[in-house]
Amino acid sequence: MARRPSGILPVKAQGLVIREAHFPGRAPIDAYGDGGFRFADMSHRGSLLVLPSGIHGWDPSRPGDLTMQAFAPVFEQSREIEILLIGTGNELVRIDEGLRQKFREHGIMADSMATGAAVRTLNVLLAENRAVAAALIAVE
């Protein structure tokens, strides 16, 4: 039997490994619709959270899912965020006043709008190198 150099373990076959969706950089959104987004030569099915730490898959799928808990990653990175764009789907839905107050307490100006408008605004602000983040509910 051949010896392996120390520290090298045999490779074992594994099934499909599912990891949390995360792109570790800032990138404009190239397209949206059909339940997802395209950015950085990739596609993602579902909603997105665009933060200073990168682009993350995000659980909310409708405006009723926009809770304090859903925005926890935004609050964690609030020192690097001045503007938060909230894409609420096909229609503009105003976010809860308590949530708006929490954003203000963290020094974040939050603005809700339809997802398409949020994507377009995000791309402009990214091009201007602004301290922007976005919470985008996917649309069909």
mmCIF file of C-alpha atoms in Angstrom:
data_model
loop_
_atom_site.group_PDB
_atom_site.id
_atom_site.type_symbol
_atom_site.label_atom_id
_atom_site.label_comp_id
_atom_site.label_asym_id
_atom_site.label_seq_id
_atom_site.Cartn_x
_atom_site.Cartn_y
_atom_site.Cartn_z
ATOM 1 C CA MET A 1 0.000 0.000 0.000
ATOM 2 C CA ALA A 2 1.357 3.410 -0.979
ATOM 3 C CA ARG A 3 2.034 5.842 1.812
ATOM 4 C CA ARG A 4 0.478 9.300 1.801
ATOM 5 C CA PRO A 5 2.462 12.300 2.959
ATOM 6 C CA SER A 6 1.372 13.316 6.449
ATOM 7 C CA GLY A 7 -1.531 15.718 6.600
ATOM 8 C CA ILE A 8 -3.136 14.469 3.379
ATOM 9 C CA LEU A 9 -6.320 12.549 3.940
ATOM 10 C CA PRO A 10 -7.996 10.219 1.471
ATOM 11 C CA VAL A 11 -10.759 11.781 -0.607
ATOM 12 C CA LYS A 12 -14.185 10.368 0.149
ATOM 13 C CA ALA A 13 -17.060 10.606 -2.293
ATOM 14 C CA GLN A 14 -19.737 13.005 -1.098
ATOM 15 C CA GLY A 15 -23.188 13.869 -2.260
ATOM 16 C CA LEU A 16 -24.207 17.328 -3.314
ATOM 17 C CA VAL A 17 -23.060 19.895 -0.749
ATOM 18 C CA ILE A 18 -25.436 22.831 -0.379
ATOM 19 C CA ARG A 19 -23.951 26.028 0.978
ATOM 20 C CA GLU A 20 -25.534 29.334 1.870
ATOM 21 C CA ALA A 21 -25.669 31.449 -1.287
ATOM 22 C CA HIS A 22 -23.017 34.167 -1.045
ATOM 23 C CA PHE A 23 -20.972 36.198 -3.546
ATOM 24 C CA PRO A 24 -18.149 37.934 -1.632
ATOM 25 C CA GLY A 25 -18.064 41.213 -3.510
ATOM 26 C CA ARG A 26 -20.010 44.177 -4.808
ATOM 27 C CA ALA A 27 -21.582 43.761 -8.229
ATOM 28 C CA PRO A 28 -24.418 45.388 -10.143
ATOM 29 C CA ILE A 29 -27.537 43.349 -10.788
ATOM 30 C CA ASP A 30 -27.596 42.520 -14.507
ATOM 31 C CA ALA A 31 -31.151 41.163 -14.664
ATOM 32 C CA TYR A 32 -34.111 40.311 -12.454
ATOM 33 C CA GLY A 33 -37.339 38.369 -12.888
ATOM 34 C CA ASP A 34 -38.384 34.731 -13.297
ATOM 35 C CA GLY A 35 -38.032 34.403 -9.530
ATOM 36 C CA GLY A 36 -34.395 35.451 -9.299
ATOM 37 C CA PHE A 37 -31.468 37.661 -10.278
ATOM 38 C CA ARG A 38 -28.349 37.637 -12.453
ATOM 39 C CA PHE A 39 -25.101 39.295 -11.358
ATOM 40 C CA ALA A 40 -21.348 38.724 -11.789
ATOM 41 C CA ASP A 41 -21.920 36.085 -14.520
ATOM 42 C CA MET A 42 -24.022 34.047 -12.088
ATOM 43 C CA SER A 43 -27.701 33.568 -11.405
ATOM 44 C CA HIS A 44 -29.576 33.149 -8.153
ATOM 45 C CA ARG A 45 -33.117 31.909 -7.667
ATOM 46 C CA GLY A 46 -34.883 33.687 -4.798
ATOM 47 C CA SER A 47 -34.484 36.968 -2.966
ATOM 48 C CA LEU A 48 -31.162 38.752 -2.355
ATOM 49 C CA LEU A 49 -29.513 40.807 0.336
ATOM 50 C CA VAL A 50 -26.791 43.052 -1.118
ATOM 51 C CA LEU A 51 -24.453 44.098 1.697
ATOM 52 C CA PRO A 52 -20.920 45.460 2.099
ATOM 53 C CA SER A 53 -19.820 41.858 2.817
ATOM 54 C CA GLY A 54 -21.228 40.661 -0.510
ATOM 55 C CA ILE A 55 -24.410 39.388 -2.081
ATOM 56 C CA HIS A 56 -26.318 36.822 -0.032
ATOM 57 C CA GLY A 57 -29.351 34.633 -0.633
ATOM 58 C CA TRP A 58 -32.226 35.931 1.503
ATOM 59 C CA ASP A 59 -35.327 34.135 2.791
ATOM 60 C CA PRO A 60 -38.144 36.726 2.478
ATOM 61 C CA SER A 61 -40.387 36.085 -0.525
ATOM 62 C CA ARG A 62 -43.194 38.597 0.152
ATOM 63 C CA PRO A 63 -43.490 41.958 1.931
ATOM 64 C CA GLY A 64 -45.053 40.319 5.005
ATOM 65 C CA ASP A 65 -41.705 38.562 5.595
ATOM 66 C CA LEU A 66 -39.883 41.879 6.155
ATOM 67 C CA THR A 67 -39.271 41.625 9.893
ATOM 68 C CA MET A 68 -36.541 42.812 12.270
ATOM 69 C CA GLN A 69 -35.118 39.265 12.156
ATOM 70 C CA ALA A 70 -34.938 39.318 8.342
ATOM 71 C CA PHE A 71 -32.854 42.504 8.500
ATOM 72 C CA ALA A 72 -30.447 41.293 11.223
ATOM 73 C CA PRO A 73 -27.506 41.119 8.759
ATOM 74 C CA VAL A 74 -28.187 44.738 7.736
ATOM 75 C CA PHE A 75 -28.048 45.886 11.360
ATOM 76 C CA GLU A 76 -24.816 43.909 11.885
ATOM 77 C CA GLN A 77 -23.148 45.796 9.020
ATOM 78 C CA SER A 78 -24.846 49.154 9.609
ATOM 79 C CA ARG A 79 -21.574 51.051 10.111
ATOM 80 C CA GLU A 80 -20.839 50.532 6.411
ATOM 81 C CA ILE A 81 -24.350 51.338 5.130
ATOM 82 C CA GLU A 82 -25.852 54.797 4.590
ATOM 83 C CA ILE A 83 -28.700 53.851 2.246
ATOM 84 C CA LEU A 84 -30.808 50.689 2.203
ATOM 85 C CA LEU A 85 -33.017 50.062 -0.807
ATOM 86 C CA ILE A 86 -35.846 47.648 -0.091
ATOM 87 C CA GLY A 87 -37.347 46.004 -3.164
ATOM 88 C CA THR A 88 -40.811 44.857 -2.079
ATOM 89 C CA GLY A 89 -41.734 42.813 -5.163
ATOM 90 C CA ASN A 90 -43.900 43.939 -8.073
ATOM 91 C CA GLU A 91 -45.553 46.733 -6.101
ATOM 92 C CA LEU A 92 -44.359 49.373 -3.682
ATOM 93 C CA VAL A 93 -45.200 48.337 -0.134
ATOM 94 C CA ARG A 94 -44.452 50.691 2.729
ATOM 95 C CA ILE A 95 -42.412 49.067 5.482
ATOM 96 C CA ASP A 96 -43.501 49.017 9.112
ATOM 97 C CA GLU A 97 -42.841 52.221 11.078
ATOM 98 C CA GLY A 98 -41.102 50.305 13.879
ATOM 99 C CA LEU A 99 -38.681 48.862 11.342
ATOM 100 C CA ARG A 100 -38.118 52.288 9.796
ATOM 101 C CA GLN A 101 -37.281 53.636 13.271
ATOM 102 C CA LYS A 102 -34.780 50.812 13.838
ATOM 103 C CA PHE A 103 -33.015 51.715 10.580
ATOM 104 C CA ARG A 104 -32.846 55.366 11.686
ATOM 105 C CA GLU A 105 -31.351 54.308 15.039
ATOM 106 C CA HIS A 106 -28.596 52.538 13.091
ATOM 107 C CA GLY A 107 -27.980 55.603 10.894
ATOM 108 C CA ILE A 108 -29.471 54.007 7.785
ATOM 109 C CA MET A 109 -31.799 55.821 5.406
ATOM 110 C CA ALA A 110 -34.178 53.071 4.217
ATOM 111 C CA ASP A 111 -36.375 53.490 1.169
ATOM 112 C CA SER A 112 -38.891 50.906 -0.052
ATOM 113 C CA MET A 113 -39.882 50.622 -3.705
ATOM 114 C CA ALA A 114 -40.799 47.968 -6.249
ATOM 115 C CA THR A 115 -37.928 45.524 -6.826
ATOM 116 C CA GLY A 116 -37.263 46.754 -10.374
ATOM 117 C CA ALA A 117 -36.827 50.341 -9.190
ATOM 118 C CA ALA A 118 -34.609 49.162 -6.319
ATOM 119 C CA VAL A 119 -32.353 47.231 -8.728
ATOM 120 C CA ARG A 120 -31.973 50.227 -11.049
ATOM 121 C CA THR A 121 -31.262 52.600 -8.151
ATOM 122 C CA LEU A 122 -28.799 50.138 -6.606
ATOM 123 C CA ASN A 123 -26.813 49.928 -9.840
ATOM 124 C CA VAL A 124 -26.555 53.726 -10.105
ATOM 125 C CA LEU A 125 -25.443 54.096 -6.467
ATOM 126 C CA LEU A 126 -22.915 51.245 -6.796
ATOM 127 C CA ALA A 127 -21.442 52.974 -9.870
ATOM 128 C CA GLU A 128 -21.095 56.122 -7.728
ATOM 129 C CA ASN A 129 -19.325 54.005 -5.062
ATOM 130 C CA ARG A 130 -21.917 54.970 -2.432
ATOM 131 C CA ALA A 131 -22.400 53.128 0.884
ATOM 132 C CA VAL A 132 -25.534 51.373 -0.344
ATOM 133 C CA ALA A 133 -27.157 48.051 0.493
ATOM 134 C CA ALA A 134 -30.293 46.438 -0.884
ATOM 135 C CA ALA A 135 -32.867 43.917 0.269
ATOM 136 C CA LEU A 136 -34.545 42.585 -2.858
ATOM 137 C CA ILE A 137 -37.602 40.345 -2.964
ATOM 138 C CA ALA A 138 -37.528 38.258 -6.138
ATOM 139 C CA VAL A 139 -40.284 38.792 -8.719
ATOM 140 C CA GLU A 140 -41.669 36.486 -11.408
#
